[in-house]
Coordinates of N, CA, C and O in Angstrom, one line a residue:
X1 N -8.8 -8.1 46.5 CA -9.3 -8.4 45.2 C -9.6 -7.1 44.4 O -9.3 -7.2 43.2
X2 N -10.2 -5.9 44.9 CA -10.6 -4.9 44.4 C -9.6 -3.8 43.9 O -9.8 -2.8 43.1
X3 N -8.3 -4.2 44.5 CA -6.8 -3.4 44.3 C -6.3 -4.7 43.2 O -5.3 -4.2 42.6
X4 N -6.4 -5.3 43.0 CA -5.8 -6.3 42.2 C -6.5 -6.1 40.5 O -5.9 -6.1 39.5
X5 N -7.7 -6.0 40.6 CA -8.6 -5.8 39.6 C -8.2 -4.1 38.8 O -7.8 -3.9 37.7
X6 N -8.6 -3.1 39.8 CA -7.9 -1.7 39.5 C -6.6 -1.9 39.1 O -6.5 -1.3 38.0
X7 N -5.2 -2.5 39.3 CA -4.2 -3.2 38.5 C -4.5 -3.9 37.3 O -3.8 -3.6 36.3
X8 N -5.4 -4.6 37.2 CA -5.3 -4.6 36.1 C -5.6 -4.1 34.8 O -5.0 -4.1 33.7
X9 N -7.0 -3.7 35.4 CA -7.5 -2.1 34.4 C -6.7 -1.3 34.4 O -6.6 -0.8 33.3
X10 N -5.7 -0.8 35.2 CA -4.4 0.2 34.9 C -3.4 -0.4 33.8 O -3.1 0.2 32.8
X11 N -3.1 -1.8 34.1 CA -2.4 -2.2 33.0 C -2.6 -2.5 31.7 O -1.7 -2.5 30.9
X12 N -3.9 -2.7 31.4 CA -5.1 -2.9 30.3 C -5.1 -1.8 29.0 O -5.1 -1.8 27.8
X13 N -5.3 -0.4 30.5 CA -5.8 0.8 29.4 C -4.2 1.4 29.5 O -3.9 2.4 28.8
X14 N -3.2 0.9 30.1 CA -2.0 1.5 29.3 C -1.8 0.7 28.2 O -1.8 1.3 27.1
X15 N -1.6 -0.6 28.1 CA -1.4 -1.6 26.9 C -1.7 -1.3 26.0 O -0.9 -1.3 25.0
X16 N -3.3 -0.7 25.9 CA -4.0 -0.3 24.7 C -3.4 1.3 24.5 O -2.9 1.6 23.4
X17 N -3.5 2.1 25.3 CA -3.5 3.5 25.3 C -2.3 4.0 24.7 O -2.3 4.6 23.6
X18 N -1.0 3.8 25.4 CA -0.1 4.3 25.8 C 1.3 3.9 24.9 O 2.2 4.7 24.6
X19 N 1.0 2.4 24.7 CA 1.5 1.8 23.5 C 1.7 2.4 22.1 O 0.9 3.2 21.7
X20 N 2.6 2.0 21.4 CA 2.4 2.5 20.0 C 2.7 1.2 19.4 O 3.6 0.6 19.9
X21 N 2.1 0.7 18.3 CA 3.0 -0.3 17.5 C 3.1 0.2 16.2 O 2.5 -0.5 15.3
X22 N 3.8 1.3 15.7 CA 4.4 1.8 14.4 C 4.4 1.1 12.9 O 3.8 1.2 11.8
X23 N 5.4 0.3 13.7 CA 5.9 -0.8 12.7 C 5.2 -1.8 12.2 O 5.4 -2.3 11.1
X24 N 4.2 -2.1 13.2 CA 3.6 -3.2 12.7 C 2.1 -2.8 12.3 O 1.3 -3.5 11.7
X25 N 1.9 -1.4 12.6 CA 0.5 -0.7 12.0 C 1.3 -1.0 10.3 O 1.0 -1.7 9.3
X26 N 2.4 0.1 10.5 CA 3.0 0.0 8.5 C 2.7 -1.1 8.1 O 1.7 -1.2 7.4
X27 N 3.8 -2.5 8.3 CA 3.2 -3.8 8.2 C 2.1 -4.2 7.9 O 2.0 -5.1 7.1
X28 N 1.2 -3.8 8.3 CA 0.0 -4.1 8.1 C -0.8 -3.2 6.8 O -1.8 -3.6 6.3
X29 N -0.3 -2.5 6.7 CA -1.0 -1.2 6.0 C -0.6 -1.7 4.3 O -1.2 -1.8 3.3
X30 N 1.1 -1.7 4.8 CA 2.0 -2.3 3.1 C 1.2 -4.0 2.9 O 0.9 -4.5 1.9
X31 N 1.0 -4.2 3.9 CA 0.6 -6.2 3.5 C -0.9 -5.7 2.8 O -0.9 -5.7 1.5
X32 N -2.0 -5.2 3.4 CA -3.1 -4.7 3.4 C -3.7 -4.5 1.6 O -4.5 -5.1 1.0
X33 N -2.4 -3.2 1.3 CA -2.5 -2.6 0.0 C -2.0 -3.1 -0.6 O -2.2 -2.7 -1.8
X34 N -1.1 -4.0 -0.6 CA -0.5 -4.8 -1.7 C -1.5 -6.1 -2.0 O -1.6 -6.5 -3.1
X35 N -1.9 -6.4 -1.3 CA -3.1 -7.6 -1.6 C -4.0 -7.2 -2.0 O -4.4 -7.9 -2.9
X36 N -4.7 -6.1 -1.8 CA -5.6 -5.4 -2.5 C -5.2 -4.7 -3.8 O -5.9 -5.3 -4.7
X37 N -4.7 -4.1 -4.2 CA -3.9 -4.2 -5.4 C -3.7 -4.9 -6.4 O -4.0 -4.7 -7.6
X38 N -3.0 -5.6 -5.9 CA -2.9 -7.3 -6.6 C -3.7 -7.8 -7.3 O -3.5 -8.3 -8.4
X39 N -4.8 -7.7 -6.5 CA -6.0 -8.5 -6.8 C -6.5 -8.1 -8.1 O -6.9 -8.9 -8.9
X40 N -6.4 -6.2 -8.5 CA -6.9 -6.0 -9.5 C -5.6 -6.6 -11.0 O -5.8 -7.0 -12.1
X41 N -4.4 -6.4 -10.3 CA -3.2 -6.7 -11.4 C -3.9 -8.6 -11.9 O -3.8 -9.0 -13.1
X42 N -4.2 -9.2 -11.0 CA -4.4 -10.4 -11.4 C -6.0 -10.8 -12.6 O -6.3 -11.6 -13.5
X43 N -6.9 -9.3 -11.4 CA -7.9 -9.8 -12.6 C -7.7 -9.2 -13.7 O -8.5 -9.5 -14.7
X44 N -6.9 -8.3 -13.9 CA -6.9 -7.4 -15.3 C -5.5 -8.4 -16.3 O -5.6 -8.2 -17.5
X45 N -4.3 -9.6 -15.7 CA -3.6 -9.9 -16.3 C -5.1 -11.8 -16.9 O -5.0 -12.2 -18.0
X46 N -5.8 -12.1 -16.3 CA -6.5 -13.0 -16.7 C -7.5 -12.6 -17.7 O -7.6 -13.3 -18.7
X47 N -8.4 -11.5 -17.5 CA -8.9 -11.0 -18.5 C -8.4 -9.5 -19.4 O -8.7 -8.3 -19.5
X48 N -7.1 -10.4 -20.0 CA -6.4 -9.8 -20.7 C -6.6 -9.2 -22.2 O -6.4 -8.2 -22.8
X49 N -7.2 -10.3 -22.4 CA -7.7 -10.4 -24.1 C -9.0 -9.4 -24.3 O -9.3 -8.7 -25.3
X50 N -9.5 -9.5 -23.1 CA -11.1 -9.1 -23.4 C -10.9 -7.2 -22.8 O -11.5 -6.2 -23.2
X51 N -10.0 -7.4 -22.0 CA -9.9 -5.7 -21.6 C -8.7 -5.3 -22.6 O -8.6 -4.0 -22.5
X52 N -8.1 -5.6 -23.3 CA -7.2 -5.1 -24.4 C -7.5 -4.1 -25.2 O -6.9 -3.0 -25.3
X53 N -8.7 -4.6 -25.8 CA -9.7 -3.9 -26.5 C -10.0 -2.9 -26.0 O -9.0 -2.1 -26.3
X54 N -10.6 -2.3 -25.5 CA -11.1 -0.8 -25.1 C -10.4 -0.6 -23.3 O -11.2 -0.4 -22.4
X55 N -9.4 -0.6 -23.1 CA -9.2 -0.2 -22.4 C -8.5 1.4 -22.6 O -8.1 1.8 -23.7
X56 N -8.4 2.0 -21.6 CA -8.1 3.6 -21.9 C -6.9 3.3 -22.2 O -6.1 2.4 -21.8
X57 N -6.7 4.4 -23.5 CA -5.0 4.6 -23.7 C -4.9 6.4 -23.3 O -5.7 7.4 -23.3
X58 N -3.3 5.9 -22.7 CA -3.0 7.8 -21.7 C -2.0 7.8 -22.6 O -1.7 6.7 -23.1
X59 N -1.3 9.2 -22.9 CA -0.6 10.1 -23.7 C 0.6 9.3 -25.1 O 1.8 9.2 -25.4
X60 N -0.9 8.8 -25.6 CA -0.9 8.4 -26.7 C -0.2 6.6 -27.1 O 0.0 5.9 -28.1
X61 N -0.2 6.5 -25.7 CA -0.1 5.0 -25.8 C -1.0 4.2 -26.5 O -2.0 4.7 -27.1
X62 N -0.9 3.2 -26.6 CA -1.9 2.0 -27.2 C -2.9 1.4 -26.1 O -2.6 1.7 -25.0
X63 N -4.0 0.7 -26.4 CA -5.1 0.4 -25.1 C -4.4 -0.7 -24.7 O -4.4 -0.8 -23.4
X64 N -3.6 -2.0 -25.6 CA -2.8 -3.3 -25.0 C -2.0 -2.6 -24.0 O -2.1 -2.6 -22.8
X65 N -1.1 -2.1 -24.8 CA 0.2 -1.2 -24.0 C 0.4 -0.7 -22.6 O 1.2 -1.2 -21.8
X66 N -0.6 0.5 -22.4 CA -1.6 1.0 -21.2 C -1.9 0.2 -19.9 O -1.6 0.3 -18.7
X67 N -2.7 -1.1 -20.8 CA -3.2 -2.1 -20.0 C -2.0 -3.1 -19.1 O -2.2 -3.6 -18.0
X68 N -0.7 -3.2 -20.0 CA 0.4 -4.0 -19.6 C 0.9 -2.7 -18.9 O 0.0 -2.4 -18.2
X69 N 1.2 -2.5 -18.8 CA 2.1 -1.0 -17.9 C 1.0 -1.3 -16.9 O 1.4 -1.9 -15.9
X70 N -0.4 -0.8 -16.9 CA -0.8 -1.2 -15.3 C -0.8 -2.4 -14.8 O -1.0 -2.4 -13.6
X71 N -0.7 -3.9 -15.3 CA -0.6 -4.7 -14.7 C 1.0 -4.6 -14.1 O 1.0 -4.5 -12.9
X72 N 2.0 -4.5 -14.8 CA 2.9 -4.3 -14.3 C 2.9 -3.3 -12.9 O 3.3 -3.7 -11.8
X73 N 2.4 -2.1 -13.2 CA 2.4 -1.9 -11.7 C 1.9 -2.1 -10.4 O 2.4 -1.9 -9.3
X74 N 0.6 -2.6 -11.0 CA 0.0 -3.1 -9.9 C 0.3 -4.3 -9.6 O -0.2 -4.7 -8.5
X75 N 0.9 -5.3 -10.3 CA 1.8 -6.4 -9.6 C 3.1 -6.6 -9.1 O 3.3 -7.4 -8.3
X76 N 4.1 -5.9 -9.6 CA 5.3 -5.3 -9.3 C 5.4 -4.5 -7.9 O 5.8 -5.0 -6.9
X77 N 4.8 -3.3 -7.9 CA 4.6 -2.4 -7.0 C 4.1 -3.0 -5.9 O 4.5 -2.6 -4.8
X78 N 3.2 -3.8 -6.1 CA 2.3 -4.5 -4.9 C 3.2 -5.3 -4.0 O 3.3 -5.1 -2.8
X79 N 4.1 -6.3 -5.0 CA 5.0 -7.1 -4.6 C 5.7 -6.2 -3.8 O 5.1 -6.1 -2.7
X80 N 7.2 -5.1 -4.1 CA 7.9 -4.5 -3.8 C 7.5 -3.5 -2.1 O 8.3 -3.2 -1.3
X81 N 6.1 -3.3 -2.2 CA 5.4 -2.3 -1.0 C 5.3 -3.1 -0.1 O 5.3 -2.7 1.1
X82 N 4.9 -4.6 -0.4 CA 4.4 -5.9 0.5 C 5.5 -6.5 1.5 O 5.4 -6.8 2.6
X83 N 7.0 -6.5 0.2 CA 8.0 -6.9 1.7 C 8.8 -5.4 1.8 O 10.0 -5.4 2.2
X84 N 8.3 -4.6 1.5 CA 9.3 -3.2 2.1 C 10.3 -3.0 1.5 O 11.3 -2.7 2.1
X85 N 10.5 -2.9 0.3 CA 11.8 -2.6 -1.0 C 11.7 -1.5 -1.6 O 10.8 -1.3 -2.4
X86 N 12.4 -0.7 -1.3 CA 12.1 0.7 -2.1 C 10.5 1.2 -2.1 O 9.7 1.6 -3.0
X87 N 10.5 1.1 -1.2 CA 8.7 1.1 -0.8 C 8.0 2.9 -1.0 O 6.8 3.0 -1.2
X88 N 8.7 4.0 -0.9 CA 8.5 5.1 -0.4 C 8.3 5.6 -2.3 O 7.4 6.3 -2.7
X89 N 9.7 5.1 -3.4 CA 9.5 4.8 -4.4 C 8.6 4.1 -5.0 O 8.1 4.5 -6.1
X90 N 8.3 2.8 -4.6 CA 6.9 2.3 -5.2 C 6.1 2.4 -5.2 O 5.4 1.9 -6.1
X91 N 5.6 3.2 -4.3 CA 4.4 4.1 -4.2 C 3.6 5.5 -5.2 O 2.5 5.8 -5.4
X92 N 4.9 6.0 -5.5 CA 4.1 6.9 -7.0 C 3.8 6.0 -8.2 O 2.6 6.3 -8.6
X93 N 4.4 5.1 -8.8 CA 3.3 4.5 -9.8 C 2.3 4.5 -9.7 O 1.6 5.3 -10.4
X94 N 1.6 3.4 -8.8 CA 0.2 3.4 -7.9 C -0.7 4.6 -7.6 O -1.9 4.7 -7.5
X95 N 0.2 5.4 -7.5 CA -0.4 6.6 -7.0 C -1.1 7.7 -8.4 O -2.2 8.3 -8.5
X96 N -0.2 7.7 -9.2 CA -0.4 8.1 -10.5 C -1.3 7.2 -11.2 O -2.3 7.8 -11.7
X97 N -1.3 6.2 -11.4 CA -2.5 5.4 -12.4 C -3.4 5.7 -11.3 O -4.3 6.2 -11.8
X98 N -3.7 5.6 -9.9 CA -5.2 5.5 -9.6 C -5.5 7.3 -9.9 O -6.6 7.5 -10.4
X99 N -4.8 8.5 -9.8 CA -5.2 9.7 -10.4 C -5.9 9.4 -11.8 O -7.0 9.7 -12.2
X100 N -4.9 8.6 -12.3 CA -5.7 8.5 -13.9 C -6.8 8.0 -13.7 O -7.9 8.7 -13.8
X101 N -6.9 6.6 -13.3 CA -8.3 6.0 -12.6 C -9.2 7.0 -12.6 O -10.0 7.2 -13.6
X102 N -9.2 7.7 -11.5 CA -10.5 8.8 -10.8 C -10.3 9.6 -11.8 O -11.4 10.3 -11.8
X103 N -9.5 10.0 -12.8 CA -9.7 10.9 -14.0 C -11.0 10.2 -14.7 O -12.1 10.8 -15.0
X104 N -10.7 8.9 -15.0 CA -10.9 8.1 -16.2 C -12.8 8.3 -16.1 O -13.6 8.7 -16.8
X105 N -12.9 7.4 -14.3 CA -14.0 7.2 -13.6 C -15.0 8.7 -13.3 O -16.2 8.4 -13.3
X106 N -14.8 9.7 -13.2 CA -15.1 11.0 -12.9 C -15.7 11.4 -14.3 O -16.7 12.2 -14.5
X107 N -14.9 10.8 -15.2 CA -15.7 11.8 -16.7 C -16.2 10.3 -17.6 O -15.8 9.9 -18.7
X108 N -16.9 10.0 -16.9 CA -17.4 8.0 -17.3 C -16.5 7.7 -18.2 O -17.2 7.2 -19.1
X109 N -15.0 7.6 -18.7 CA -14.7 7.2 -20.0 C -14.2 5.8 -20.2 O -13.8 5.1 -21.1
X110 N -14.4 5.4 -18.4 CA -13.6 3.8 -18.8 C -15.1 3.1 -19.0 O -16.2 3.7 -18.7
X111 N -15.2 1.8 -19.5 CA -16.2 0.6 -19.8 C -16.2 0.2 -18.7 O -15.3 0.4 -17.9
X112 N -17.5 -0.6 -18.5 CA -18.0 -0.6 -17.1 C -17.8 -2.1 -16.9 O -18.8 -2.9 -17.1
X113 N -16.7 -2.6 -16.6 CA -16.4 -4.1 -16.2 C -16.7 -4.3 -15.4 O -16.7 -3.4 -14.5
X114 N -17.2 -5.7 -15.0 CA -16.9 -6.1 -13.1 C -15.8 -6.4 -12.6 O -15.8 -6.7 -11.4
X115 N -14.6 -6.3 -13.3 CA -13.3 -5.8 -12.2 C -12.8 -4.8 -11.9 O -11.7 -4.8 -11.3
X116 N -13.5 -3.6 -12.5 CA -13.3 -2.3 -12.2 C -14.0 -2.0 -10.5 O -13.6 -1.0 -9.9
X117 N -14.8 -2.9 -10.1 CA -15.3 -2.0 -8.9 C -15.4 -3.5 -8.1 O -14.9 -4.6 -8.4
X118 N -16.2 -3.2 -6.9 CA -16.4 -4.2 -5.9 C -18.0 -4.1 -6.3 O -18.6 -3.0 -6.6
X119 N -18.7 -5.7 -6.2 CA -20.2 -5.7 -6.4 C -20.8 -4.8 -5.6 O -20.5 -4.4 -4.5
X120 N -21.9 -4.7 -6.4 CA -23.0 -3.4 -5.3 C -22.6 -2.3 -5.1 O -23.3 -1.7 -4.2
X121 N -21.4 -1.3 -5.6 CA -20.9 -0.3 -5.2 C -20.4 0.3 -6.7 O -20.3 -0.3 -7.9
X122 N -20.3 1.3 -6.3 CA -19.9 2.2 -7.5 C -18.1 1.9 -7.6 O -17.5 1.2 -6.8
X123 N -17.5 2.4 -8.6 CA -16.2 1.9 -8.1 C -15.3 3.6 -8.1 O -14.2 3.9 -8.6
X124 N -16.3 4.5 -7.4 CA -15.7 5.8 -8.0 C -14.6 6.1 -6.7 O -13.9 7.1 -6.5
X125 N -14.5 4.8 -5.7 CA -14.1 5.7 -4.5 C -12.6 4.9 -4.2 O -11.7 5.3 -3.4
X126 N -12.7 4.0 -4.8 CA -11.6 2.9 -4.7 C -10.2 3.5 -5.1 O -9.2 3.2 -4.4
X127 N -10.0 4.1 -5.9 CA -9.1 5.0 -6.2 C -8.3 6.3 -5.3 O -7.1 6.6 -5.2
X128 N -9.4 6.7 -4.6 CA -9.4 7.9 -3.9 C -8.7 6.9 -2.7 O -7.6 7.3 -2.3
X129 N -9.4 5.8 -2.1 CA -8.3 4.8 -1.2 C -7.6 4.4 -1.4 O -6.6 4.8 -0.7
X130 N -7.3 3.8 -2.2 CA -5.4 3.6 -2.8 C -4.7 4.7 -3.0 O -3.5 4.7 -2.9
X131 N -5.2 5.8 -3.4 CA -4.3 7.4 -3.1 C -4.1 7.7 -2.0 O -3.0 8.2 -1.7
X132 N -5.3 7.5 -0.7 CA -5.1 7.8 0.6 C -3.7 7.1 1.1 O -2.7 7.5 1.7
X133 N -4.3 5.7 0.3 CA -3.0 4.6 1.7 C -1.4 5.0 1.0 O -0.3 5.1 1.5
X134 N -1.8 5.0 -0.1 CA -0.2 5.2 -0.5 C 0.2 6.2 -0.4 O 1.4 6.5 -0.7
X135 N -0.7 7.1 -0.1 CA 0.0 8.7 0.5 C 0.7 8.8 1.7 O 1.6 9.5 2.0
X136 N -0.3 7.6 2.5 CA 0.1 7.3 4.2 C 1.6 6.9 3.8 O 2.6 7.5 4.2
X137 N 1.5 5.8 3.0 CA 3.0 4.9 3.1 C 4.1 5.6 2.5 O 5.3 5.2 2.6
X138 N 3.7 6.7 1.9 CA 4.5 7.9 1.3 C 5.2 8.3 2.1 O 6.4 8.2 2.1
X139 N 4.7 8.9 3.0 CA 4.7 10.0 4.2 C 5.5 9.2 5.1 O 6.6 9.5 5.5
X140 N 4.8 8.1 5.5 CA 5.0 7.5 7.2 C 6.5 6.5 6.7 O 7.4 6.1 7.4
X141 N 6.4 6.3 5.6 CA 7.6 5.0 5.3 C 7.6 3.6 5.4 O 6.5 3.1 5.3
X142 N 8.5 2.8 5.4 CA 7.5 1.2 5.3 C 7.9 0.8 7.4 O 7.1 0.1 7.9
X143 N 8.7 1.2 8.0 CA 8.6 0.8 9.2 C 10.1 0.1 9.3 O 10.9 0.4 8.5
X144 N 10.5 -0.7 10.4 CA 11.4 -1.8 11.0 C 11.2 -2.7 10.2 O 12.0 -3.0 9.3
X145 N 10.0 -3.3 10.3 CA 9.7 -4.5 9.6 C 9.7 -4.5 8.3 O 8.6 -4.5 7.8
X146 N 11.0 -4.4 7.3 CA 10.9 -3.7 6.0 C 12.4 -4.8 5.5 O 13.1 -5.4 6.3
X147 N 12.8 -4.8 4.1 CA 13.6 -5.1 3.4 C 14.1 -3.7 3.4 O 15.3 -3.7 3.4
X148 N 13.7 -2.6 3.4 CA 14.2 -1.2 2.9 C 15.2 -1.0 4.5 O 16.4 -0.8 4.7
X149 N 14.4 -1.2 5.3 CA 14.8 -1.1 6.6 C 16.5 -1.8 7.0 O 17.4 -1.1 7.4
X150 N 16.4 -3.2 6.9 CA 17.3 -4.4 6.6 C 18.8 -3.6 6.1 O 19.9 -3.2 6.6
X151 N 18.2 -3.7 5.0 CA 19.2 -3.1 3.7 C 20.1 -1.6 4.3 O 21.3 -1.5 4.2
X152 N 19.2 -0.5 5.0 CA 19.3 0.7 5.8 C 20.7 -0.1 6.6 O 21.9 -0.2 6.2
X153 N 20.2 -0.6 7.7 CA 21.2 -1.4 8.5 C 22.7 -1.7 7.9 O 23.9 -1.4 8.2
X154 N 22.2 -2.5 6.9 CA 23.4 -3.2 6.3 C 24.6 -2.2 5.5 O 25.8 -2.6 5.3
X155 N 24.0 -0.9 5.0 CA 24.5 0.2 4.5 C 25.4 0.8 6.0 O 26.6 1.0 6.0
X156 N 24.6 1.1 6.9 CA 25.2 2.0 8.0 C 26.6 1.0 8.7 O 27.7 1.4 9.0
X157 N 25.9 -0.2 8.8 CA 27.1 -1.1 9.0 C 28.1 -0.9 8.9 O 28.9 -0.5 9.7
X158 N 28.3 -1.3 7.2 CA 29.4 -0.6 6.6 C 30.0 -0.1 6.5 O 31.2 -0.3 6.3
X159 N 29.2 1.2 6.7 CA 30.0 2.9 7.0 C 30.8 2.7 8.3 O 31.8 3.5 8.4
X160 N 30.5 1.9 9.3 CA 30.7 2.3 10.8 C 30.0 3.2 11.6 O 30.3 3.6 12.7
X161 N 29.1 3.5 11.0 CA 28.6 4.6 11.7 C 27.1 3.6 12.1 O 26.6 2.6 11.6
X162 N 26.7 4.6 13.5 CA 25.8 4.2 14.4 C 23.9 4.1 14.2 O 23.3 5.2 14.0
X163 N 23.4 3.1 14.2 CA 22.4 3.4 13.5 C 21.2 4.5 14.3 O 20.2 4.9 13.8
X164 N 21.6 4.8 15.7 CA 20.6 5.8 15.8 C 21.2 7.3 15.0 O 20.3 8.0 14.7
X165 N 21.9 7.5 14.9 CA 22.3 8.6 14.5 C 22.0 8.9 12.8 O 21.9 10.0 12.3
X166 N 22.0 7.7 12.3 CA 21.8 7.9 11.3 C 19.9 7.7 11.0 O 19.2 8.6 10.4
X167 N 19.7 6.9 11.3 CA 18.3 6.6 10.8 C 17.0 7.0 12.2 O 16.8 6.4 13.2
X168 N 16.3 8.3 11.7 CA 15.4 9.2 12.2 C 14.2 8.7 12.7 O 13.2 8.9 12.1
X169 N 14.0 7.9 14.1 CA 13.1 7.5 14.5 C 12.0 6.6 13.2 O 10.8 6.6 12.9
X170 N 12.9 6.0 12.8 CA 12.4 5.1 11.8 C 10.9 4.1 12.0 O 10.5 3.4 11.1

């Protein structure tokens, strides 16, 4: 019984330990930030009318204009990072408007809505995490589990050529 048990604690803390799941941390990471994301493209395309008005205009854009360009990215982009499509590219838009963000937020110049932040919190840090994650997904890539991935395959296919050789511990 007591050798059977030590088996299983051996098998247990390699499971956890020893394992990697890559692919499915990314997965999770792209599903993660694209829902979160979203969420603001959705509240800023519903209260559309009302954030029109004074929302920031950047290099000399219009405040409507401004405001459509981030919904677009942050629903577009969201989409495209969520099933793995040019994912490593979709990631600087996002990355650039939340810099603007933490510009905007750092020198108080945006209006202080409640879908700028999460209740009870300041919303100065939210930016700085969507720069983190999409830096991650910058860096690390979208994974296996990816349309970018898919598509990879379907390219090498073609060529004839072999997909470890071509694609780098993906």
């Amino acid at each position: 019984m007591d050798n059977r048990f030590n088996q299983f604690l051996s098998r247990c803390f390699l499971r956890f330990t020893g394992y990697t799941y890559s692919n499915m941390a990314r997965l999770f990471m792209r599903l993660f930030v694209g829902i979160m994301f979203m969420q603001f493209g959705i509240r800023h395309l519903v209260n559309y009318s009302e954030l029109s008005i004074d929302f920031p205009s950047i290099l000399g854009l219009s405040s409507p204009i401004c405001l459509t360009l981030m919904i677009i990215i942050e629903l577009v982009c969201s989409l495209c990072i969520m099933v793995g499509f040019l994912t490593r590219l979709n990631t600087l838009p996002p990355i650039l408007s939340m810099i603007a963000a933490e510009y905007y937020i750092l020198h108080d110049l945006l209006p202080h809505h409640s879908i700028y932040g999460l209740d009870s919190t300041e919303p100065g840090y939210l930016p700085v995490m969507f720069i983190g994650i999409y830096l991650y997904l910058l860096l690390a890539g979208p994974g296996k589990i990816s349309l970018d991935y898919f598509i990879s395959l379907f390219i090498i296919g073609r060529q004839g050529k072999d997909e470890k050789e071509e694609l780098d511990e993906v």
